[in-house]
mmCIF file of C-alpha atoms in Angstrom:
data_model
loop_
_atom_site.group_PDB
_atom_site.id
_atom_site.type_symbol
_atom_site.label_atom_id
_atom_site.label_comp_id
_atom_site.label_asym_id
_atom_site.label_seq_id
_atom_site.Cartn_x
_atom_site.Cartn_y
_atom_site.Cartn_z
ATOM 1 C CA MET A 157 14.744 17.466 -9.435
ATOM 2 C CA ALA A 158 11.643 17.155 -11.457
ATOM 3 C CA LYS A 159 13.743 15.803 -14.471
ATOM 4 C CA PHE A 160 15.522 13.369 -11.890
ATOM 5 C CA ILE A 161 12.010 12.060 -10.771
ATOM 6 C CA LEU A 162 10.876 11.601 -14.474
ATOM 7 C CA ASP A 163 13.933 9.673 -15.177
ATOM 8 C CA MET A 164 13.518 7.424 -11.985
ATOM 9 C CA VAL A 165 9.769 6.876 -12.852
ATOM 10 C CA TYR A 166 10.333 6.152 -16.378
ATOM 11 C CA GLY A 167 13.237 3.802 -15.779
ATOM 12 C CA VAL A 168 11.443 1.975 -13.196
ATOM 13 C CA ALA A 169 8.413 1.677 -15.441
ATOM 14 C CA LYS A 170 10.301 0.449 -18.466
ATOM 15 C CA GLY A 171 12.915 -1.589 -16.656
ATOM 16 C CA ALA A 172 10.509 -3.205 -14.032
ATOM 17 C CA SER A 173 13.415 -2.933 -11.682
ATOM 18 C CA PRO A 174 14.429 -1.078 -8.642
ATOM 19 C CA ILE A 175 18.222 -1.415 -9.569
ATOM 20 C CA LEU A 176 19.858 1.810 -10.729
ATOM 21 C CA SER A 177 21.879 0.314 -13.528
ATOM 22 C CA ASP A 178 18.734 -1.227 -14.965
ATOM 23 C CA ILE A 179 16.932 2.268 -14.586
ATOM 24 C CA SER A 180 19.868 3.735 -16.249
ATOM 25 C CA ARG A 181 19.936 1.381 -19.085
ATOM 26 C CA SER A 182 16.337 2.057 -19.607
ATOM 27 C CA LEU A 183 16.644 5.756 -20.105
ATOM 28 C CA GLY A 184 18.791 5.353 -23.236
ATOM 29 C CA GLU A 185 20.950 8.345 -22.421
ATOM 30 C CA GLU A 186 23.838 9.271 -25.008
ATOM 31 C CA VAL A 187 26.433 9.238 -22.222
ATOM 32 C CA PRO A 188 28.361 6.517 -20.510
ATOM 33 C CA LEU A 189 26.268 4.200 -18.612
ATOM 34 C CA SER A 190 28.453 4.796 -15.514
ATOM 35 C CA ALA A 191 27.844 8.532 -15.660
ATOM 36 C CA THR A 192 23.901 7.870 -15.645
ATOM 37 C CA ILE A 193 24.339 5.512 -12.643
ATOM 38 C CA LYS A 194 26.443 7.934 -10.532
ATOM 39 C CA ARG A 195 23.992 10.988 -11.423
ATOM 40 C CA LEU A 196 20.953 8.700 -10.258
ATOM 41 C CA SER A 197 22.800 7.574 -7.318
ATOM 42 C CA ARG A 198 23.871 11.037 -6.152
ATOM 43 C CA ASN A 199 20.632 12.700 -6.648
ATOM 44 C CA ALA A 200 18.632 9.828 -4.848
ATOM 45 C CA ALA A 201 21.030 10.024 -1.924
ATOM 46 C CA SER A 202 20.512 13.733 -1.632
ATOM 47 C CA PHE A 203 16.818 14.070 -2.545
ATOM 48 C CA ASN A 204 14.926 15.921 0.311
ATOM 49 C CA ASP A 205 11.689 17.036 -1.476
ATOM 50 C CA PHE A 206 9.472 14.314 -0.081
ATOM 51 C CA ILE A 207 6.722 16.673 0.973
ATOM 52 C CA LYS A 208 6.333 18.111 -2.515
ATOM 53 C CA LEU A 209 6.557 14.651 -4.149
ATOM 54 C CA ASP A 210 3.852 13.294 -1.756
ATOM 55 C CA GLN A 211 1.541 16.477 -2.259
ATOM 56 C CA ASN A 212 1.921 16.054 -6.288
ATOM 57 C CA TYR A 213 0.850 12.396 -5.974
ATOM 58 C CA LEU A 214 -2.154 13.244 -3.348
ATOM 59 C CA ASP A 215 -3.440 15.990 -5.847
ATOM 60 C CA LEU A 216 -3.939 13.257 -8.186
ATOM 61 C CA VAL A 217 -5.478 10.954 -5.648
ATOM 62 C CA GLN A 218 -7.788 13.534 -4.422
ATOM 63 C CA SER A 219 -10.295 12.908 -7.359
ATOM 64 C CA GLN A 220 -10.743 9.209 -6.275
ATOM 65 C CA VAL A 221 -11.769 10.045 -2.705
ATOM 66 C CA GLU A 222 -15.279 9.808 -1.927
ATOM 67 C CA ASP A 223 -17.626 9.665 1.230
ATOM 68 C CA ASP A 224 -17.616 6.542 3.216
ATOM 69 C CA MET A 225 -14.692 4.720 1.783
ATOM 70 C CA LEU A 226 -12.557 1.852 3.207
ATOM 71 C CA VAL A 227 -9.089 2.793 4.321
ATOM 72 C CA MET A 228 -6.678 -0.155 4.514
ATOM 73 C CA VAL A 229 -3.747 -0.060 6.760
ATOM 74 C CA ASP A 230 -0.788 -2.598 7.078
ATOM 75 C CA ASN A 231 2.904 -2.955 7.505
ATOM 76 C CA SER A 232 5.089 -4.707 5.346
ATOM 77 C CA ASP A 233 8.747 -5.453 5.114
ATOM 78 C CA ILE A 234 11.829 -5.372 2.753
ATOM 79 C CA THR A 235 14.275 -8.000 3.842
ATOM 80 C CA LYS A 236 18.032 -7.986 2.967
ATOM 81 C CA PRO A 237 19.312 -11.202 4.594
ATOM 82 C CA TYR A 238 22.689 -11.049 2.994
ATOM 83 C CA GLY A 239 23.058 -7.127 3.206
ATOM 84 C CA GLU A 240 25.944 -5.753 5.163
ATOM 85 C CA GLN A 241 26.503 -2.231 4.202
ATOM 86 C CA PHE A 242 22.885 -1.065 3.846
ATOM 87 C CA GLU A 243 22.285 2.154 6.213
ATOM 88 C CA GLY A 244 20.163 1.515 9.030
ATOM 89 C CA LEU A 245 19.634 -2.371 8.672
ATOM 90 C CA ALA A 246 17.363 -3.545 11.655
ATOM 91 C CA ARG A 247 15.872 -6.859 12.591
ATOM 92 C CA VAL A 248 12.199 -7.070 11.179
ATOM 93 C CA HIS A 249 9.365 -9.558 10.932
ATOM 94 C CA ASP A 250 9.669 -11.569 7.803
ATOM 95 C CA GLY A 251 6.260 -11.633 6.738
ATOM 96 C CA SER A 252 6.707 -14.206 3.944
ATOM 97 C CA LYS A 253 8.785 -16.680 5.754
ATOM 98 C CA GLY A 254 8.074 -15.958 9.344
ATOM 99 C CA GLY A 255 10.764 -15.108 12.225
ATOM 100 C CA THR A 256 12.820 -12.171 11.887
ATOM 101 C CA GLU A 257 15.593 -10.895 9.351
ATOM 102 C CA LYS A 258 17.724 -8.057 8.463
ATOM 103 C CA GLY A 259 15.718 -5.298 6.625
ATOM 104 C CA TYR A 260 13.358 -2.364 6.741
ATOM 105 C CA LEU A 261 9.653 -1.934 7.723
ATOM 106 C CA THR A 262 7.151 0.142 5.778
ATOM 107 C CA THR A 263 3.768 1.551 6.686
ATOM 108 C CA ASN A 264 1.312 1.626 4.099
ATOM 109 C CA ILE A 265 -2.481 2.760 3.920
ATOM 110 C CA THR A 266 -4.556 2.548 0.656
ATOM 111 C CA ILE A 267 -8.110 3.222 -0.522
ATOM 112 C CA ALA A 268 -9.729 0.946 -3.210
ATOM 113 C CA SER A 269 -10.656 2.663 -6.411
ATOM 114 C CA PRO A 270 -14.421 3.184 -6.595
ATOM 115 C CA LYS A 271 -15.301 0.789 -9.414
ATOM 116 C CA THR A 272 -12.545 -1.773 -10.025
ATOM 117 C CA LYS A 273 -11.260 -1.728 -6.317
ATOM 118 C CA HIS A 274 -7.593 -1.687 -7.129
ATOM 119 C CA PRO A 275 -5.364 -0.458 -4.398
ATOM 120 C CA ILE A 276 -4.447 3.217 -4.481
ATOM 121 C CA PRO A 277 -1.796 4.102 -1.970
ATOM 122 C CA ILE A 278 -2.338 7.351 0.055
ATOM 123 C CA TYR A 279 0.451 6.852 2.532
ATOM 124 C CA SER A 280 3.643 4.813 2.124
ATOM 125 C CA HIS A 281 6.804 5.302 4.418
ATOM 126 C CA LEU A 282 9.841 3.046 4.790
ATOM 127 C CA PHE A 283 11.777 3.397 8.141
ATOM 128 C CA SER A 284 14.207 1.622 10.274
ATOM 129 C CA ALA A 285 14.212 1.029 14.043
ATOM 130 C CA GLU A 286 17.854 2.301 13.894
ATOM 131 C CA GLU A 287 17.060 5.663 12.996
ATOM 132 C CA THR A 288 17.695 8.271 15.708
ATOM 133 C CA ASP A 289 14.239 9.702 15.448
ATOM 134 C CA PHE A 290 12.447 6.548 15.562
ATOM 135 C CA VAL A 291 9.739 5.955 18.364
ATOM 136 C CA SER A 292 7.655 3.054 17.466
ATOM 137 C CA ALA A 293 5.826 1.439 14.423
ATOM 138 C CA ASN A 294 2.457 2.629 16.078
ATOM 139 C CA VAL A 295 3.757 6.177 15.723
ATOM 140 C CA GLU A 296 4.562 5.720 12.045
ATOM 141 C CA THR A 297 0.863 4.611 11.883
ATOM 142 C CA TYR A 298 -0.458 7.641 13.516
ATOM 143 C CA LYS A 299 1.284 9.851 11.145
ATOM 144 C CA GLY A 300 -0.269 8.049 8.134
ATOM 145 C CA LEU A 301 -3.689 8.287 9.892
ATOM 146 C CA ASN A 302 -3.298 12.008 10.191
ATOM 147 C CA ARG A 303 -2.569 12.263 6.614
ATOM 148 C CA VAL A 304 -6.005 10.248 5.846
ATOM 149 C CA LYS A 305 -7.831 12.620 7.831
ATOM 150 C CA ARG A 306 -6.369 15.782 6.029
ATOM 151 C CA LEU A 307 -6.962 14.026 2.675
ATOM 152 C CA PHE A 308 -10.664 13.191 3.444
ATOM 153 C CA ASN A 309 -11.239 16.500 5.011
ATOM 154 C CA ASN A 310 -14.885 16.082 6.348
ATOM 155 C CA LYS A 311 -15.684 12.972 4.361
ATOM 156 C CA ARG A 312 -16.330 9.810 6.325
ATOM 157 C CA TYR A 313 -14.230 6.775 6.130
ATOM 158 C CA THR A 314 -13.763 3.335 7.928
ATOM 159 C CA VAL A 315 -10.049 2.269 8.818
ATOM 160 C CA VAL A 316 -9.642 -1.482 8.214
ATOM 161 C CA MET A 317 -6.807 -3.285 10.007
ATOM 162 C CA ASP A 318 -5.284 -6.718 10.437
ATOM 163 C CA ARG A 319 -4.381 -8.745 13.420
ATOM 164 C CA GLY A 320 -1.854 -6.960 15.699
ATOM 165 C CA TYR A 321 -3.426 -3.569 15.431
ATOM 166 C CA ASP A 322 -5.948 -4.320 18.219
ATOM 167 C CA ALA A 323 -3.656 -2.754 20.830
ATOM 168 C CA ASN A 324 -5.157 -0.328 23.280
ATOM 169 C CA ASP A 325 -2.994 2.447 22.141
ATOM 170 C CA ILE A 326 -4.324 2.382 18.644
ATOM 171 C CA ILE A 327 -7.866 1.880 19.746
ATOM 172 C CA THR A 328 -7.417 4.981 21.949
ATOM 173 C CA PHE A 329 -6.093 6.911 18.843
ATOM 174 C CA LEU A 330 -8.870 5.911 16.696
ATOM 175 C CA SER A 331 -11.488 6.659 19.465
ATOM 176 C CA THR A 332 -10.217 10.007 20.185
ATOM 177 C CA GLU A 333 -10.250 10.849 16.483
ATOM 178 C CA GLU A 334 -13.730 9.512 16.404
ATOM 179 C CA THR A 335 -12.727 7.287 13.389
ATOM 180 C CA ASP A 336 -14.877 4.127 12.467
ATOM 181 C CA PHE A 337 -12.834 0.988 12.299
ATOM 182 C CA ILE A 338 -12.997 -2.690 11.539
ATOM 183 C CA MET A 339 -9.987 -4.689 12.862
ATOM 184 C CA ARG A 340 -9.158 -8.440 13.352
ATOM 185 C CA LEU A 341 -8.850 -9.562 16.873
ATOM 186 C CA THR A 342 -5.874 -11.671 18.259
ATOM 187 C CA ASP A 343 -6.701 -14.589 20.399
ATOM 188 C CA LYS A 344 -4.863 -13.298 23.409
ATOM 189 C CA ARG A 345 -7.248 -10.394 23.865
ATOM 190 C CA TRP A 346 -9.865 -10.552 26.650
ATOM 191 C CA ILE A 347 -13.248 -9.240 25.954
ATOM 192 C CA LYS A 348 -16.368 -8.697 28.011
ATOM 193 C CA ARG A 349 -20.053 -9.891 27.183
ATOM 194 C CA LYS A 350 -22.864 -8.880 29.562
ATOM 195 C CA GLY A 351 -20.379 -8.172 32.297
ATOM 196 C CA LYS A 352 -18.194 -11.457 31.945
ATOM 197 C CA ALA A 353 -14.904 -11.862 30.730
ATOM 198 C CA TYR A 354 -13.879 -14.241 28.093
ATOM 199 C CA LYS A 355 -10.736 -14.861 25.943
ATOM 200 C CA VAL A 356 -11.658 -14.035 22.499
ATOM 201 C CA PRO A 357 -11.709 -17.696 21.050
ATOM 202 C CA GLU A 358 -13.848 -18.915 23.938
ATOM 203 C CA LEU A 359 -16.420 -16.327 23.276
ATOM 204 C CA ALA A 360 -16.242 -17.062 19.407
ATOM 205 C CA GLN A 361 -16.981 -20.725 20.114
ATOM 206 C CA ARG A 362 -20.318 -19.877 21.692
ATOM 207 C CA HIS A 363 -21.619 -18.546 18.702
ATOM 208 C CA LYS A 364 -21.882 -20.639 15.600
ATOM 209 C CA GLY A 365 -22.948 -18.332 12.827
ATOM 210 C CA LYS A 366 -26.722 -17.586 12.036
ATOM 211 C CA ILE A 367 -26.093 -15.627 8.762
ATOM 212 C CA ALA A 368 -25.169 -17.409 5.640
ATOM 213 C CA PHE A 369 -22.818 -15.624 2.974
ATOM 214 C CA ASP A 370 -21.053 -16.673 -0.147
ATOM 215 C CA SER A 371 -17.892 -14.607 -1.062
ATOM 216 C CA GLN A 372 -14.645 -14.721 -2.950
ATOM 217 C CA ILE A 373 -11.580 -13.989 -1.287
ATOM 218 C CA LYS A 374 -8.131 -13.920 -3.082
ATOM 219 C CA GLY A 375 -9.745 -15.856 -5.971
ATOM 220 C CA LYS A 376 -11.171 -18.762 -4.062
ATOM 221 C CA ASN A 377 -15.017 -19.061 -3.119
ATOM 222 C CA TYR A 378 -16.144 -19.406 0.444
ATOM 223 C CA HIS A 379 -19.248 -20.322 2.172
ATOM 224 C CA LEU A 380 -19.282 -18.292 5.262
ATOM 225 C CA LYS A 381 -21.499 -18.416 8.451
ATOM 226 C CA ILE A 382 -21.448 -15.087 10.613
ATOM 227 C CA SER A 383 -22.625 -14.198 14.057
ATOM 228 C CA HIS A 384 -22.438 -10.694 15.746
ATOM 229 C CA LEU A 385 -22.725 -9.503 19.443
ATOM 230 C CA LYS A 386 -22.422 -6.217 21.312
ATOM 231 C CA VAL A 387 -19.166 -6.295 23.612
ATOM 232 C CA THR A 388 -16.953 -4.095 25.720
ATOM 233 C CA LEU A 389 -13.240 -4.401 26.358
ATOM 234 C CA PRO A 390 -11.638 -4.261 29.679
ATOM 235 C CA SER A 391 -9.683 -1.081 29.033
ATOM 236 C CA PHE A 392 -12.729 0.747 27.458
ATOM 237 C CA PRO A 393 -15.803 -0.210 29.926
ATOM 238 C CA LYS A 394 -17.881 2.748 28.807
ATOM 239 C CA GLN A 395 -17.495 2.225 25.057
ATOM 240 C CA SER A 396 -19.501 -0.315 23.120
ATOM 241 C CA PHE A 397 -18.106 -2.323 20.278
ATOM 242 C CA TYR A 398 -19.546 -5.281 18.234
ATOM 243 C CA MET A 399 -17.563 -8.552 17.705
ATOM 244 C CA VAL A 400 -18.320 -10.131 14.401
ATOM 245 C CA ILE A 401 -17.446 -14.071 14.193
ATOM 246 C CA VAL A 402 -16.902 -15.571 10.716
ATOM 247 C CA TYR A 403 -16.785 -19.341 10.167
ATOM 248 C CA GLY A 404 -15.616 -20.899 6.783
ATOM 249 C CA TYR A 405 -12.332 -18.777 6.231
ATOM 250 C CA GLY A 406 -9.695 -21.140 7.648
ATOM 251 C CA LYS A 407 -9.701 -23.670 10.480
ATOM 252 C CA LYS A 408 -10.415 -21.204 13.049
ATOM 253 C CA PRO A 409 -13.176 -18.660 13.011
ATOM 254 C CA MET A 410 -12.218 -15.010 11.924
ATOM 255 C CA LYS A 411 -12.987 -12.558 14.885
ATOM 256 C CA LEU A 412 -13.379 -8.934 13.881
ATOM 257 C CA LEU A 413 -13.974 -5.997 16.209
ATOM 258 C CA THR A 414 -15.612 -2.741 14.999
ATOM 259 C CA ASN A 415 -17.099 0.514 16.746
ATOM 260 C CA LYS A 416 -19.719 0.872 14.016
ATOM 261 C CA THR A 417 -23.249 0.389 14.779
ATOM 262 C CA ILE A 418 -24.661 -3.033 13.768
ATOM 263 C CA SER A 419 -28.510 -3.103 13.511
ATOM 264 C CA SER A 420 -29.302 -5.425 10.527
ATOM 265 C CA LYS A 421 -28.134 -8.301 8.499
ATOM 266 C CA ALA A 422 -26.921 -5.789 5.826
ATOM 267 C CA ALA A 423 -24.896 -4.010 8.323
ATOM 268 C CA VAL A 424 -23.227 -7.169 9.498
ATOM 269 C CA LEU A 425 -22.437 -8.198 5.885
ATOM 270 C CA GLN A 426 -21.044 -4.707 5.393
ATOM 271 C CA ILE A 427 -18.588 -5.281 8.131
ATOM 272 C CA VAL A 428 -17.363 -8.670 6.673
ATOM 273 C CA LYS A 429 -17.138 -7.241 3.104
ATOM 274 C CA GLY A 430 -15.302 -4.320 4.416
ATOM 275 C CA TYR A 431 -12.529 -6.550 6.174
ATOM 276 C CA ILE A 432 -12.407 -8.754 3.015
ATOM 277 C CA THR A 433 -11.509 -5.771 0.790
ATOM 278 C CA ARG A 434 -8.442 -5.477 2.951
ATOM 279 C CA TRP A 435 -6.714 -8.156 1.114
ATOM 280 C CA ARG A 436 -6.188 -5.648 -1.718
ATOM 281 C CA ILE A 437 -3.399 -4.000 0.277
ATOM 282 C CA GLU A 438 -1.668 -7.412 0.559
ATOM 283 C CA GLU A 439 -1.948 -7.799 -3.307
ATOM 284 C CA LEU A 440 -0.265 -4.277 -3.333
ATOM 285 C CA PHE A 441 2.675 -5.671 -1.560
ATOM 286 C CA ARG A 442 3.012 -8.637 -3.725
ATOM 287 C CA VAL A 443 3.035 -6.613 -6.849
ATOM 288 C CA GLN A 444 5.760 -4.461 -5.440
ATOM 289 C CA LYS A 445 7.923 -7.215 -4.939
ATOM 290 C CA GLN A 446 6.964 -9.659 -7.946
ATOM 291 C CA GLU A 447 6.495 -7.058 -10.680
ATOM 292 C CA TYR A 448 8.992 -4.471 -9.671
ATOM 293 C CA GLY A 449 11.450 -6.449 -7.729
ATOM 294 C CA LEU A 450 11.361 -4.139 -4.747
ATOM 295 C CA GLU A 451 13.531 -6.270 -2.475
ATOM 296 C CA LYS A 452 16.271 -6.410 -5.032
ATOM 297 C CA VAL A 453 17.174 -2.786 -4.496
ATOM 298 C CA ARG A 454 20.798 -2.121 -3.911
ATOM 299 C CA THR A 455 21.215 1.387 -3.269
ATOM 300 C CA LEU A 456 22.917 1.611 0.264
ATOM 301 C CA THR A 457 21.899 4.872 1.792
ATOM 302 C CA LEU A 458 18.450 4.832 3.674
ATOM 303 C CA ASN A 459 17.062 7.917 1.768
ATOM 304 C CA SER A 460 17.801 6.459 -1.595
ATOM 305 C CA ILE A 461 15.906 3.085 -0.630
ATOM 306 C CA ARG A 462 13.076 5.260 0.852
ATOM 307 C CA LEU A 463 12.788 7.169 -2.249
ATOM 308 C CA ILE A 464 12.662 4.194 -4.592
ATOM 309 C CA HIS A 465 10.087 2.480 -2.570
ATOM 310 C CA ARG A 466 8.037 5.559 -2.465
ATOM 311 C CA LEU A 467 8.296 5.974 -6.288
ATOM 312 C CA ILE A 468 7.213 2.393 -7.031
ATOM 313 C CA THR A 469 4.329 2.721 -4.500
ATOM 314 C CA TYR A 470 3.035 5.988 -6.420
ATOM 315 C CA LEU A 471 3.639 4.515 -9.836
ATOM 316 C CA LEU A 472 1.275 1.597 -8.665
ATOM 317 C CA GLY A 473 -1.196 4.106 -7.463
ATOM 318 C CA HIS A 474 -1.047 5.934 -10.762
ATOM 319 C CA HIS A 475 -1.523 2.468 -12.612
ATOM 320 C CA ALA A 476 -4.636 1.793 -10.424
ATOM 321 C CA MET A 477 -6.103 5.136 -11.276
ATOM 322 C CA ARG A 478 -5.432 4.664 -15.070
ATOM 323 C CA ILE A 479 -7.152 1.324 -14.942
ATOM 324 C CA GLU A 480 -10.165 3.039 -13.226
ATOM 325 C CA ALA A 481 -10.239 5.872 -15.903
ATOM 326 C CA ALA A 482 -9.329 4.635 -19.251
ATOM 327 C CA PRO A 483 -10.781 1.128 -20.107
ATOM 328 C CA LEU A 484 -10.353 1.339 -23.830
ATOM 329 C CA LEU A 485 -6.678 2.428 -23.873
ATOM 330 C CA ASN A 486 -6.250 -0.286 -21.059
ATOM 331 C CA GLU A 487 -7.177 -2.951 -23.647
ATOM 332 C CA ILE A 488 -4.313 -2.281 -25.808
ATOM 333 C CA ILE A 489 -1.984 -2.420 -22.805
ATOM 334 C CA TYR A 490 -3.399 -5.752 -21.681
ATOM 335 C CA GLN A 491 -3.104 -7.317 -25.334
ATOM 336 C CA ARG A 492 0.656 -6.488 -24.870
ATOM 337 C CA ALA A 493 0.977 -8.406 -21.779
ATOM 338 C CA ARG A 494 0.092 -11.423 -23.682
ATOM 339 C CA CYS A 495 -1.594 -13.103 -20.574
ATOM 340 C CA LEU A 496 -2.903 -16.656 -20.213
ATOM 341 C CA ARG A 497 -6.082 -15.944 -18.480
ATOM 342 C CA GLU A 498 -8.685 -13.549 -19.983
ATOM 343 C CA ASN A 499 -11.203 -13.156 -17.229
ATOM 344 C CA VAL A 500 -9.558 -11.593 -14.072
ATOM 345 C CA LYS A 501 -10.666 -8.899 -11.805
ATOM 346 C CA PHE A 502 -7.259 -7.640 -10.700
ATOM 347 C CA GLN A 503 -5.746 -6.155 -13.703
ATOM 348 C CA LEU A 504 -2.726 -4.605 -12.146
ATOM 349 C CA TYR A 505 -0.267 -7.475 -12.998
ATOM 350 C CA ARG A 506 -1.322 -7.429 -16.852
ATOM 351 C CA TYR A 507 -1.374 -3.583 -16.897
ATOM 352 C CA ILE A 508 2.307 -3.259 -15.545
ATOM 353 C CA ARG A 509 3.599 -6.090 -18.068
ATOM 354 C CA GLY A 510 1.831 -4.565 -20.916
ATOM 355 C CA LEU A 511 3.178 -1.315 -20.154
ATOM 356 C CA THR A 512 6.722 -2.559 -19.682
ATOM 357 C CA ALA A 513 6.365 -4.254 -23.261
ATOM 358 C CA ILE A 514 5.368 -1.052 -24.823
ATOM 359 C CA LEU A 515 7.983 1.076 -23.324
ATOM 360 C CA LYS A 516 10.679 -1.580 -24.337
ATOM 361 C CA ASP A 517 9.660 -0.867 -27.836
ATOM 362 C CA ASP A 518 10.764 2.666 -27.433
ATOM 363 C CA LEU A 519 14.463 3.052 -28.766
ATOM 364 C CA VAL A 520 14.855 6.745 -28.036
ATOM 365 C CA GLY A 521 14.343 6.630 -24.287
ATOM 366 C CA VAL A 522 13.334 9.345 -21.569
ATOM 367 C CA ARG A 523 14.110 12.083 -24.194
ATOM 368 C CA HIS A 524 10.749 11.810 -25.801
ATOM 369 C CA TYR A 525 9.330 12.910 -22.621
ATOM 370 C CA LYS A 526 11.449 15.955 -21.871
ATOM 371 C CA HIS A 527 11.366 19.355 -23.396
ATOM 372 C CA ILE A 528 14.927 20.250 -24.485
ATOM 373 C CA GLU A 529 15.161 23.562 -26.031
ATOM 374 C CA HIS A 530 17.626 23.746 -29.128
ATOM 375 C CA ARG A 531 18.485 27.258 -30.164
ATOM 376 C CA ARG A 532 19.319 27.972 -33.706
ATOM 377 C CA ASN A 533 20.854 31.198 -32.893
ATOM 378 C CA PRO A 534 22.071 31.172 -29.244
ATOM 379 C CA GLY A 535 22.829 34.988 -29.881
ATOM 380 C CA GLN A 536 26.113 34.802 -27.861
ATOM 381 C CA LEU A 537 28.304 37.968 -27.173
ATOM 382 C CA ARG A 538 31.370 38.124 -29.170
ATOM 383 C CA LEU A 539 34.330 40.115 -28.182
ATOM 384 C CA ALA A 540 36.932 41.072 -30.773
ATOM 385 C CA ILE A 541 40.455 40.483 -29.250
#
């Protein structure tokens, strides 16, 4: 299976596509194209060594893990609006268009590389609500958070989550595990301040922001004003939280909840900066779909789709680690990308395009990267007849 994984990773990187025929063409094998497609399709459908695949990747990621890191958690989707024969299709929320569509959900957890802040996935799982062992999306999140705990071992970390994760079940899970978190509050939630209950928007409107902070979010500059206050939640009356209110990012104030202690202006800004870093995981989703065409995947079995999604995600993690570790080599790759803009902080797009351009110059294909033994004298046993 190791050679099969090498074929898939090389084919995706060179062809920038999840389609098996494109991957097969990228391999440049000296056999009929249909034979390569059938081999890859068969192996992908029967692949059952996800545990070893995950562990080999996490062994590479381990060197990036540091104390007191941010861990971003978010779900994404792969929609197949015209699909009929794909295994396990279910109705999912379409994050790009709104509403629901046929497709699959993915649970994703990433860290940001220490220097360049590129997203490095540490958990990525595609699932369907139609699977017999499916329980809930929250359970899939818990599986990922359990992996995070094992990966960090005794190191500290803070989980950062978007709206929708402020459910009582998730707060209970994180509190039980004694995990620090920052999450965005939904407007439907009730919150208590000095014994009185308020809807989140009502309480936010009472505090207009005392701390000024300039920040760049998704390439745009914002002048933010921030307030914070100590609160409790109706379902957690004995546990203290802090609500951080941020004005200046959107028409409505952004409301954050954290169980971290806030005792200074620096601590408040650390909470806000931590949440702003969360957009890196959204950038990861965008790269998956724009640069590698993840939603164009055409394999019909759920196992094949899950494998291709996992390989693309891990390939992006490897790219992020190379961007962090090899700046001189990266300049050569960036030049091959021939991008218009020079000064950008997020290098993942140009890294992928440059690497694809280099690999497309390779006319031999994946054979360069395989050890193929050619015996001069096979020493076959000959029987006289």
